[in-house]
Amino acid sequence: PALETLLLSNCDAVSDVAVVRGVLRCKGLSSLQLRGCTRLGPEAFEAIALHSAFSSLDLSGLERLTDATAARIAKTSTSLRSLNLSKCPLVGSSAVWHLGPSIQMLQRNDAETPASWEDEPDDAVASHSVTGCPELRVLSLSRCPLVSDTGAARLVRCVLLEELDLSFCTLLTDASMCGVINALSSLRALLLPGCRSLTDKTLKVLSRRAERLEILDVSHCSFSSAGLAAFL
């Protein structure tokens, strides 16, 4: 089939076999929605990781999606522009960390050496490969309780992000969020409800850096009246 988009949300009967078959046969598939398909397991997730052409993935509510498997998907999905991992209770900082793009450079002596995302290949480099999601615009990690500062700090590399949903990621603190806000100047929507460890320090950075921000949700947070007044 010449399918480019496949929507299977809340199809309880969808199994690994169906997803593997669909991904393997539909070479042009770029958008896949599997929200709430709770029967899916390792075989389906591996097929998704091997299909590196996705631009949009909705894997929300997949209770069997592990942090390690989500990290593998993040590493190989270099064309991804939209990713929804909300309500995946096993997804944590490893998956989020691997969303941040990086370059692996191959020197002419065939020795692979890692480089920072900002590095450009020079004359000594024969080739380079990219892992992570350099094209990512929309990311939802809502209600992923294992997401912490360790992974979130790496989102500073996803410089094209416009919409970021970290609702009820209760382990997040100013330590990661201030860096993310400073780095992501294209943010238009930032959802932080329930992130009660954030303080007025995050609001202060937001007031200085989030010039394009159109939507901000800080419901159920612990910001002070003074902090909110200063931000507004």
Coordinates of N, CA and C in Angstrom, one line a residue:
P1 N 0.8 -1.2 0.0 CA 0.0 0.0 0.0 C 0.9 1.3 0.0
A2 N 0.3 2.3 -0.6 CA 1.0 3.6 -0.6 C 0.7 4.5 0.5
L3 N 0.4 3.9 1.7 CA 0.0 4.6 2.9 C 1.1 5.5 3.3
E4 N 0.7 6.8 3.7 CA 1.6 7.7 4.4 C 1.3 7.9 5.8
T5 N 0.0 7.8 6.1 CA -0.6 8.0 7.5 C -1.4 6.9 7.9
L6 N -1.2 6.4 9.1 CA -2.0 5.3 9.6 C -2.4 5.6 11.0
L7 N -3.7 5.7 11.3 CA -4.3 6.0 12.6 C -5.0 4.8 13.2
L8 N -4.5 4.3 14.3 CA -5.0 3.1 15.0 C -5.3 3.3 16.4
S9 N -5.6 4.5 16.8 CA -5.8 4.8 18.2 C -6.9 4.0 18.9
N10 N -6.5 3.5 20.1 CA -7.5 2.7 20.9 C -8.1 1.5 20.2
C11 N -7.3 0.9 19.3 CA -7.7 -0.3 18.7 C -7.2 -1.5 19.6
D12 N -8.0 -2.0 20.5 CA -7.6 -3.0 21.5 C -7.1 -4.2 20.8
A13 N -7.5 -4.6 19.6 CA -7.2 -5.8 19.0 C -5.8 -5.8 18.3
V14 N -5.3 -4.6 18.1 CA -4.1 -4.5 17.3 C -2.9 -5.1 18.0
S15 N -2.2 -6.0 17.3 CA -1.1 -6.8 17.9 C 0.2 -6.4 17.3
D16 N 1.2 -7.0 17.8 CA 2.6 -6.8 17.3 C 2.7 -7.2 15.8
V17 N 2.0 -8.4 15.5 CA 2.1 -8.9 14.1 C 1.5 -7.9 13.1
A18 N 0.4 -7.2 13.5 CA -0.2 -6.3 12.6 C 0.7 -5.1 12.4
V19 N 1.3 -4.6 13.4 CA 2.1 -3.4 13.3 C 3.4 -3.7 12.6
V20 N 4.0 -4.8 12.9 CA 5.2 -5.2 12.1 C 5.0 -5.3 10.7
R21 N 3.9 -6.0 10.3 CA 3.5 -6.2 8.9 C 3.3 -4.8 8.2
G22 N 2.5 -4.0 8.9 CA 2.2 -2.7 8.3 C 3.4 -1.8 8.1
V23 N 4.3 -1.8 9.1 CA 5.5 -1.0 9.0 C 6.4 -1.5 7.9
L24 N 6.5 -2.8 7.8 CA 7.4 -3.4 6.8 C 6.9 -3.2 5.4
R25 N 5.6 -3.3 5.2 CA 5.0 -3.3 3.9 C 4.8 -1.8 3.4
C26 N 4.5 -0.9 4.3 CA 4.3 0.5 3.9 C 5.6 1.3 4.0
K27 N 6.4 1.2 3.0 CA 7.7 1.9 3.1 C 7.6 3.4 3.1
G28 N 6.5 3.9 2.6 CA 6.3 5.4 2.6 C 5.6 5.9 3.9
L29 N 5.4 5.1 4.8 CA 4.6 5.5 6.0 C 5.4 6.5 6.8
S30 N 4.9 7.7 7.0 CA 5.6 8.7 7.7 C 4.9 9.2 9.0
S31 N 3.6 8.8 9.2 CA 2.8 9.2 10.3 C 2.1 8.0 10.9
L32 N 2.3 7.7 12.2 CA 1.7 6.5 12.8 C 1.2 6.9 14.2
Q33 N -0.1 6.6 14.4 CA -0.8 6.8 15.6 C -1.2 5.5 16.3
L34 N -0.7 5.2 17.4 CA -1.0 3.9 18.1 C -1.4 4.2 19.5
R35 N -2.0 5.4 19.8 CA -2.4 5.8 21.1 C -3.3 4.7 21.7
G36 N -3.0 4.3 22.9 CA -3.8 3.4 23.7 C -3.9 2.0 23.2
C37 N -3.0 1.6 22.3 CA -3.0 0.2 21.8 C -2.2 -0.7 22.8
T38 N -2.9 -1.0 23.9 CA -2.1 -1.6 25.0 C -1.6 -3.0 24.9
R39 N -2.0 -3.7 23.8 CA -1.5 -5.0 23.6 C -0.1 -5.0 23.0
L40 N 0.3 -3.9 22.4 CA 1.6 -3.9 21.7 C 2.8 -4.1 22.7
G41 N 3.8 -4.8 22.1 CA 5.0 -5.1 22.9 C 6.2 -5.0 22.1
P42 N 7.3 -5.7 22.5 CA 8.7 -5.5 21.9 C 8.8 -5.6 20.4
E43 N 8.1 -6.5 19.8 CA 8.2 -6.7 18.4 C 7.7 -5.5 17.6
A44 N 6.6 -5.0 18.0 CA 6.1 -3.8 17.4 C 7.0 -2.6 17.5
F45 N 7.5 -2.4 18.8 CA 8.4 -1.3 19.1 C 9.7 -1.4 18.3
E46 N 10.2 -2.6 18.1 CA 11.4 -2.8 17.3 C 11.2 -2.4 15.9
A47 N 10.1 -2.8 15.3 CA 9.8 -2.4 13.9 C 9.7 -0.9 13.8
I48 N 9.1 -0.3 14.7 CA 9.0 1.2 14.7 C 10.4 1.8 14.7
A49 N 11.3 1.3 15.6 CA 12.7 1.8 15.7 C 13.4 1.6 14.4
L50 N 13.2 0.5 13.7 CA 13.9 0.2 12.4 C 13.4 1.1 11.2
H51 N 12.2 1.6 11.4 CA 11.6 2.4 10.3 C 11.9 3.9 10.6
S52 N 13.0 4.3 10.1 CA 13.6 5.6 10.5 C 12.9 6.8 9.8
A53 N 11.9 6.6 8.9 CA 11.3 7.7 8.1 C 10.2 8.4 8.7
F54 N 9.8 8.0 10.0 CA 8.6 8.7 10.6 C 8.9 10.2 10.8
S55 N 7.8 10.9 10.5 CA 7.9 12.4 10.9 C 6.9 12.6 12.0
S56 N 6.0 11.7 12.3 CA 5.0 11.9 13.4 C 4.7 10.5 14.0
L57 N 4.9 10.4 15.3 CA 4.6 9.2 16.1 C 3.8 9.5 17.3
D58 N 2.7 8.8 17.5 CA 1.9 8.9 18.7 C 1.9 7.6 19.4
L59 N 2.6 7.4 20.4 CA 2.8 6.2 21.2 C 2.2 6.4 22.6
S60 N 1.4 7.3 22.8 CA 0.9 7.6 24.1 C 0.0 6.5 24.7
G61 N 0.2 6.3 26.0 CA -0.6 5.3 26.7 C -0.2 3.8 26.4
L62 N 1.0 3.7 25.9 CA 1.5 2.3 25.7 C 2.3 1.9 26.9
E63 N 1.6 1.1 27.8 CA 2.2 0.8 29.1 C 3.3 -0.2 29.1
R64 N 3.5 -0.9 27.9 CA 4.7 -1.8 27.8 C 5.9 -1.2 27.1
L65 N 5.8 0.0 26.7 CA 6.9 0.7 26.1 C 8.0 1.1 27.2
T66 N 9.1 0.4 27.1 CA 10.1 0.7 28.1 C 11.0 1.9 27.8
D67 N 11.7 2.3 28.8 CA 12.6 3.5 28.6 C 13.7 3.1 27.5
A68 N 14.3 1.9 27.6 CA 15.3 1.5 26.7 C 14.8 1.4 25.3
T69 N 13.6 0.9 25.1 CA 13.0 0.8 23.7 C 12.7 2.2 23.2
A70 N 12.1 3.0 24.0 CA 11.8 4.4 23.6 C 13.1 5.1 23.2
A71 N 14.2 4.9 23.9 CA 15.5 5.5 23.6 C 16.0 5.0 22.3
R72 N 15.8 3.8 21.9 CA 16.2 3.3 20.6 C 15.4 3.9 19.5
I73 N 14.1 4.1 19.7 CA 13.2 4.8 18.7 C 13.7 6.2 18.6
A74 N 14.0 6.9 19.7 CA 14.5 8.3 19.6 C 15.8 8.4 18.8
K75 N 16.7 7.5 19.0 CA 18.0 7.5 18.4 C 17.9 7.4 16.9
T76 N 17.0 6.6 16.4 CA 16.9 6.2 15.0 C 15.9 7.1 14.2
S77 N 15.1 7.9 14.9 CA 14.0 8.6 14.2 C 14.5 10.0 13.9
T78 N 15.5 10.1 13.0 CA 16.1 11.4 12.7 C 15.2 12.4 11.9
S79 N 14.1 11.9 11.3 CA 13.2 12.8 10.6 C 12.0 13.2 11.4
L80 N 11.9 12.8 12.7 CA 10.7 13.0 13.5 C 10.5 14.5 13.8
R81 N 9.3 14.9 13.6 CA 8.9 16.3 13.9 C 7.9 16.4 15.0
S82 N 7.2 15.3 15.3 CA 6.2 15.3 16.3 C 6.2 13.9 17.0
L83 N 6.3 14.0 18.4 CA 6.4 12.7 19.1 C 5.5 12.9 20.4
N84 N 4.6 11.9 20.6 CA 3.8 11.9 21.8 C 4.1 10.6 22.6
L85 N 4.7 10.7 23.7 CA 5.0 9.6 24.6 C 4.2 9.8 26.0
S86 N 3.2 10.6 25.9 CA 2.4 10.8 27.2 C 1.8 9.5 27.7
K87 N 1.7 9.5 29.1 CA 1.1 8.4 29.8 C 1.8 7.0 29.5
C88 N 3.1 7.1 29.2 CA 3.9 5.9 29.1 C 4.7 5.7 30.4
P89 N 4.2 5.0 31.4 CA 4.8 5.0 32.7 C 6.2 4.5 32.8
L90 N 6.7 3.7 31.8 CA 8.1 3.2 31.9 C 9.1 4.1 31.2
V91 N 8.6 5.1 30.5 CA 9.5 6.0 29.7 C 10.1 7.0 30.7
G92 N 11.5 7.1 30.7 CA 12.2 8.0 31.6 C 13.3 8.7 30.9
S93 N 14.3 9.0 31.6 CA 15.3 10.0 31.2 C 16.2 9.5 30.0
S94 N 16.4 8.2 29.9 CA 17.2 7.7 28.8 C 16.6 8.0 27.5
A95 N 15.3 7.8 27.4 CA 14.6 8.1 26.1 C 14.6 9.6 25.8
V96 N 14.4 10.4 26.8 CA 14.4 11.8 26.6 C 15.8 12.3 26.2
W97 N 16.8 11.7 26.9 CA 18.2 12.1 26.6 C 18.6 11.8 25.1
H98 N 18.1 10.7 24.6 CA 18.5 10.3 23.2 C 17.7 11.1 22.2
L99 N 16.7 11.9 22.6 CA 16.0 12.8 21.6 C 16.9 13.9 21.2
G100 N 17.8 14.3 22.0 CA 18.8 15.3 21.7 C 19.7 14.9 20.6
P101 N 19.8 15.5 19.4 CA 20.6 15.1 18.3 C 22.1 15.1 18.6
S102 N 22.8 14.2 18.0 CA 24.3 14.2 18.1 C 24.9 13.7 16.8
I103 N 26.1 14.1 16.6 CA 26.8 13.7 15.4 C 27.9 12.6 15.7
Q104 N 27.9 11.6 15.0 CA 29.0 10.6 15.1 C 29.9 10.7 13.9
M105 N 31.1 11.2 14.1 CA 32.0 11.4 12.9 C 32.9 10.2 12.7
L106 N 33.1 9.9 11.4 CA 34.0 8.8 11.0 C 35.3 9.4 10.4
Q107 N 36.4 9.3 11.1 CA 37.6 9.8 10.7 C 38.2 9.0 9.5
R108 N 39.1 9.5 8.8 CA 39.6 8.8 7.6 C 40.4 7.6 8.0
N109 N 40.8 7.5 9.3 CA 41.4 6.3 9.7 C 40.4 5.2 10.2
D110 N 39.1 5.5 9.9 CA 38.0 4.6 10.2 C 37.7 4.5 11.7
A111 N 38.2 5.4 12.5 CA 37.9 5.4 13.9 C 36.8 6.3 14.2
E112 N 35.7 5.8 14.7 CA 34.6 6.7 15.0 C 34.8 7.5 16.3
T113 N 34.5 8.8 16.2 CA 34.7 9.6 17.4 C 33.5 10.5 17.5
P114 N 32.9 10.6 18.7 CA 31.8 11.4 19.0 C 32.1 12.9 18.9
A115 N 31.2 13.7 18.5 CA 31.4 15.1 18.4 C 30.2 15.8 19.0
S116 N 30.3 17.1 19.4 CA 29.2 17.8 19.9 C 28.3 18.2 18.7
W117 N 27.0 18.4 19.0 CA 26.1 18.7 17.9 C 26.5 20.0 17.2
E118 N 27.2 20.9 17.8 CA 27.6 22.1 17.2 C 28.8 21.9 16.2
D119 N 29.5 20.9 16.4 CA 30.7 20.7 15.6 C 30.3 20.4 14.1
E120 N 31.1 21.0 13.2 CA 30.9 20.7 11.8 C 32.0 19.8 11.3
P121 N 31.7 18.9 10.4 CA 32.7 18.1 9.8 C 33.8 18.9 9.1
D122 N 35.1 18.5 9.3 CA 36.2 19.2 8.7 C 36.8 18.4 7.7
D123 N 38.0 18.8 7.1 CA 38.6 18.1 6.1 C 39.1 16.7 6.5
A124 N 39.3 16.5 7.8 CA 39.8 15.2 8.3 C 38.7 14.2 8.4
V125 N 37.5 14.6 8.2 CA 36.3 13.7 8.4 C 35.8 13.2 7.0
A126 N 35.7 11.9 6.9 CA 35.3 11.3 5.7 C 33.7 11.3 5.6
S127 N 33.1 11.1 6.8 CA 31.6 11.1 6.8 C 31.2 11.2 8.2
H128 N 29.9 11.4 8.4 CA 29.3 11.6 9.7 C 27.9 11.1 9.7
S129 N 27.4 10.6 10.8 CA 26.0 10.2 10.9 C 25.3 10.9 12.1
V130 N 24.0 11.1 12.0 CA 23.3 11.8 13.0 C 22.4 10.8 13.7
T131 N 22.3 10.9 15.1 CA 21.3 10.2 15.8 C 20.5 11.2 16.6
G132 N 19.3 10.8 17.1 CA 18.4 11.7 17.7 C 17.4 12.4 16.8
C133 N 16.8 13.5 17.2 CA 15.7 14.1 16.5 C 16.0 15.6 16.3
P134 N 16.8 15.9 15.3 CA 17.2 17.3 15.0 C 16.0 18.1 14.5
E135 N 15.0 17.5 13.9 CA 13.8 18.2 13.3 C 12.6 18.3 14.2
L136 N 12.8 17.8 15.5 CA 11.6 17.8 16.4 C 11.0 19.1 16.7
R137 N 9.7 19.2 16.4 CA 9.0 20.5 16.7 C 8.0 20.4 17.9
V138 N 7.4 19.2 18.0 CA 6.3 18.9 19.0 C 6.7 17.7 19.8
L139 N 6.7 17.9 21.2 CA 7.0 16.8 22.1 C 6.1 16.8 23.3
S140 N 5.5 15.6 23.5 CA 4.6 15.5 24.7 C 5.2 14.3 25.6
L141 N 5.5 14.6 26.8 CA 5.9 13.7 27.8 C 5.0 13.7 29.0
S142 N 3.8 14.2 28.8 CA 2.8 14.4 29.9 C 2.6 13.1 30.7
R143 N 2.7 13.2 32.0 CA 2.4 12.1 32.9 C 3.3 10.9 32.7
C144 N 4.6 11.2 32.4 CA 5.7 10.2 32.4 C 6.5 10.4 33.7
P145 N 6.1 9.7 34.7 CA 6.6 10.0 36.1 C 8.1 9.8 36.3
L146 N 8.8 9.1 35.3 CA 10.2 8.8 35.5 C 11.1 9.8 34.8
V147 N 10.5 10.7 34.1 CA 11.3 11.7 33.4 C 11.9 12.7 34.4
S148 N 13.2 12.9 34.4 CA 13.9 13.7 35.4 C 14.8 14.7 34.7
D149 N 15.5 15.5 35.5 CA 16.4 16.5 35.0 C 17.4 15.9 34.1
T150 N 17.9 14.7 34.4 CA 19.0 14.1 33.6 C 18.6 14.1 32.1
G151 N 17.4 13.6 31.8 CA 17.0 13.6 30.4 C 16.6 14.9 29.9
A152 N 15.8 15.6 30.6 CA 15.2 16.9 30.2 C 16.3 17.9 29.8
A153 N 17.4 17.9 30.5 CA 18.5 18.8 30.2 C 19.0 18.7 28.8
R154 N 18.9 17.5 28.2 CA 19.4 17.2 26.9 C 18.5 17.8 25.8
L155 N 17.3 18.2 26.2 CA 16.4 18.8 25.2 C 16.9 20.2 24.7
V156 N 17.9 20.7 25.3 CA 18.5 22.0 24.8 C 19.0 21.8 23.4
R157 N 19.3 20.5 23.0 CA 19.7 20.3 21.6 C 18.6 20.3 20.6
C158 N 17.4 20.2 21.0 CA 16.2 20.1 20.1 C 15.8 21.6 19.9
V159 N 16.6 22.3 19.1 CA 16.5 23.8 19.1 C 15.3 24.2 18.3
L160 N 14.6 23.3 17.5 CA 13.5 23.7 16.7 C 12.2 23.5 17.5
L161 N 12.2 23.0 18.7 CA 11.0 22.7 19.4 C 10.1 23.9 19.6
E162 N 8.8 23.7 19.2 CA 7.8 24.8 19.3 C 6.8 24.5 20.4
E163 N 6.5 23.2 20.6 CA 5.5 22.8 21.6 C 6.1 21.7 22.5
L164 N 6.1 22.0 23.8 CA 6.6 21.1 24.8 C 5.7 20.8 25.9
D165 N 5.3 19.6 26.1 CA 4.3 19.3 27.2 C 5.0 18.4 28.2
L166 N 5.2 18.9 29.4 CA 5.9 18.2 30.5 C 4.9 18.1 31.7
S167 N 3.6 18.1 31.4 CA 2.6 18.0 32.4 C 2.8 16.9 33.4
F168 N 2.8 17.2 34.7 CA 2.9 16.3 35.8 C 4.2 15.4 35.7
C169 N 5.2 15.9 35.1 CA 6.6 15.3 35.3 C 7.2 15.8 36.6
T170 N 6.8 15.2 37.7 CA 7.0 15.8 39.0 C 8.5 15.8 39.4
L171 N 9.3 15.1 38.7 CA 10.8 15.1 39.1 C 11.5 16.3 38.6
L172 N 10.9 17.0 37.7 CA 11.7 18.1 37.0 C 11.8 19.3 38.0
T173 N 13.0 19.9 37.9 CA 13.3 21.1 38.8 C 13.9 22.2 37.9
D174 N 14.2 23.4 38.5 CA 14.7 24.5 37.8 C 16.0 24.1 37.1
A175 N 16.8 23.2 37.7 CA 18.1 22.8 37.1 C 18.0 22.5 35.7
S176 N 17.0 21.8 35.2 CA 16.9 21.4 33.8 C 16.0 22.5 33.1
M177 N 14.9 22.9 33.7 CA 14.0 23.8 32.9 C 14.6 25.1 32.6
C178 N 15.4 25.7 33.4 CA 16.0 27.0 33.1 C 16.9 26.9 31.9
G179 N 17.7 25.8 31.8 CA 18.5 25.6 30.6 C 17.7 25.3 29.4
V180 N 16.6 24.6 29.5 CA 15.8 24.3 28.3 C 15.1 25.6 27.8
I181 N 14.6 26.4 28.7 CA 14.0 27.6 28.3 C 15.0 28.6 27.6
N182 N 16.2 28.6 28.2 CA 17.2 29.5 27.6 C 17.6 29.1 26.2
A183 N 17.6 27.8 26.0 CA 18.1 27.3 24.7 C 17.0 27.3 23.6
L184 N 15.7 27.1 24.0 CA 14.7 26.9 23.0 C 13.9 28.2 22.8
S185 N 14.5 29.0 21.9 CA 13.9 30.3 21.7 C 12.7 30.3 20.8
S186 N 12.4 29.1 20.2 CA 11.3 29.0 19.3 C 10.0 28.5 20.0
L187 N 10.0 28.3 21.3 CA 8.9 27.7 22.0 C 7.7 28.6 21.9
R188 N 6.5 28.0 21.4 CA 5.3 28.8 21.4 C 4.3 28.3 22.4
A189 N 4.5 27.0 22.9 CA 3.6 26.4 23.9 C 4.4 25.6 24.8
L190 N 4.3 25.9 26.1 CA 5.0 25.2 27.2 C 4.0 24.8 28.3
L191 N 3.8 23.5 28.5 CA 2.8 23.0 29.4 C 3.6 22.4 30.6
L192 N 3.4 23.0 31.8 CA 4.1 22.5 33.0 C 3.2 22.2 34.2
P193 N 1.9 22.0 34.0 CA 1.0 21.8 35.1 C 1.5 20.6 36.0
G194 N 1.4 20.8 37.3 CA 1.7 19.7 38.2 C 3.2 19.6 38.5
C195 N 4.0 20.4 37.9 CA 5.5 20.4 38.1 C 5.8 21.2 39.3
R196 N 5.5 20.6 40.5 CA 5.5 21.4 41.7 C 6.9 21.7 42.3
S197 N 7.9 21.1 41.7 CA 9.3 21.4 42.2 C 9.9 22.6 41.5
L198 N 9.2 23.1 40.5 CA 9.7 24.4 39.9 C 9.4 25.6 40.7
T199 N 10.4 26.5 40.7 CA 10.2 27.7 41.5 C 10.2 29.0 40.7
D200 N 10.1 30.1 41.3 CA 10.1 31.4 40.6 C 11.3 31.6 39.7
K201 N 12.3 30.9 40.0 CA 13.5 31.0 39.1 C 13.2 30.6 37.7
T202 N 12.4 29.6 37.5 CA 11.9 29.2 36.1 C 11.1 30.3 35.5
L203 N 10.2 30.9 36.3 CA 9.4 32.0 35.7 C 10.3 33.2 35.3
K204 N 11.3 33.5 36.1 CA 12.2 34.6 35.8 C 12.9 34.4 34.5
V205 N 13.4 33.1 34.3 CA 14.0 32.8 33.0 C 13.0 32.9 31.8
L206 N 11.8 32.4 32.1 CA 10.8 32.5 31.1 C 10.5 34.0 30.7
S207 N 10.4 34.9 31.6 CA 10.1 36.3 31.3 C 11.2 36.9 30.5
R208 N 12.4 36.4 30.6 CA 13.5 37.0 29.8 C 13.7 36.3 28.4
R209 N 13.4 35.0 28.3 CA 13.8 34.3 27.1 C 12.7 33.8 26.2
A210 N 11.5 33.6 26.8 CA 10.5 33.0 26.0 C 9.7 34.1 25.2
E211 N 10.4 34.7 24.2 CA 9.8 35.8 23.5 C 8.7 35.4 22.6
R212 N 8.7 34.2 22.1 CA 7.6 33.7 21.2 C 6.5 33.0 21.9
L213 N 6.6 32.8 23.2 CA 5.6 32.0 23.9 C 4.2 32.5 23.8
E214 N 3.3 31.7 23.3 CA 1.9 32.1 23.2 C 1.0 31.3 24.2
I215 N 1.4 30.1 24.6 CA 0.6 29.3 25.6 C 1.5 28.9 26.7
L216 N 1.1 29.2 28.0 CA 1.8 28.7 29.1 C 0.8 28.2 30.1
D217 N 1.0 26.9 30.5 CA 0.2 26.3 31.5 C 1.0 25.9 32.7
V218 N 0.8 26.6 33.8 CA 1.5 26.3 35.1 C 0.5 26.0 36.2
S219 N -0.7 25.4 35.8 CA -1.7 25.0 36.8 C -1.1 24.0 37.8
H220 N -1.6 24.1 39.0 CA -1.1 23.1 40.0 C 0.4 23.2 40.3
C221 N 1.0 24.3 40.1 CA 2.4 24.6 40.4 C 2.5 25.4 41.7
S222 N 3.8 25.6 42.1 CA 4.0 26.2 43.4 C 4.6 27.6 43.3
F223 N 4.4 28.3 42.2 CA 5.0 29.6 42.0 C 4.3 30.6 43.0
S224 N 5.1 31.6 43.4 CA 4.6 32.6 44.4 C 3.8 33.6 43.6
S225 N 3.0 34.4 44.3 CA 2.2 35.5 43.7 C 3.2 36.5 43.1
A226 N 4.3 36.8 43.9 CA 5.3 37.8 43.4 C 5.9 37.3 42.1
G227 N 6.2 36.0 42.1 CA 6.9 35.4 40.9 C 5.9 35.5 39.7
L228 N 4.7 35.2 39.9 CA 3.7 35.3 38.8 C 3.5 36.8 38.3
A229 N 3.4 37.7 39.3 CA 3.2 39.1 39.0 C 4.4 39.6 38.2
A230 N 5.6 39.2 38.6 CA 6.8 39.7 37.9 C 6.8 39.1 36.4
F231 N 6.4 37.9 36.3 CA 6.4 37.3 34.9 C 5.3 38.0 34.0
L232 N 4.2 38.2 34.6 CA 3.1 38.8 33.8 C 3.3 40.3 33.6

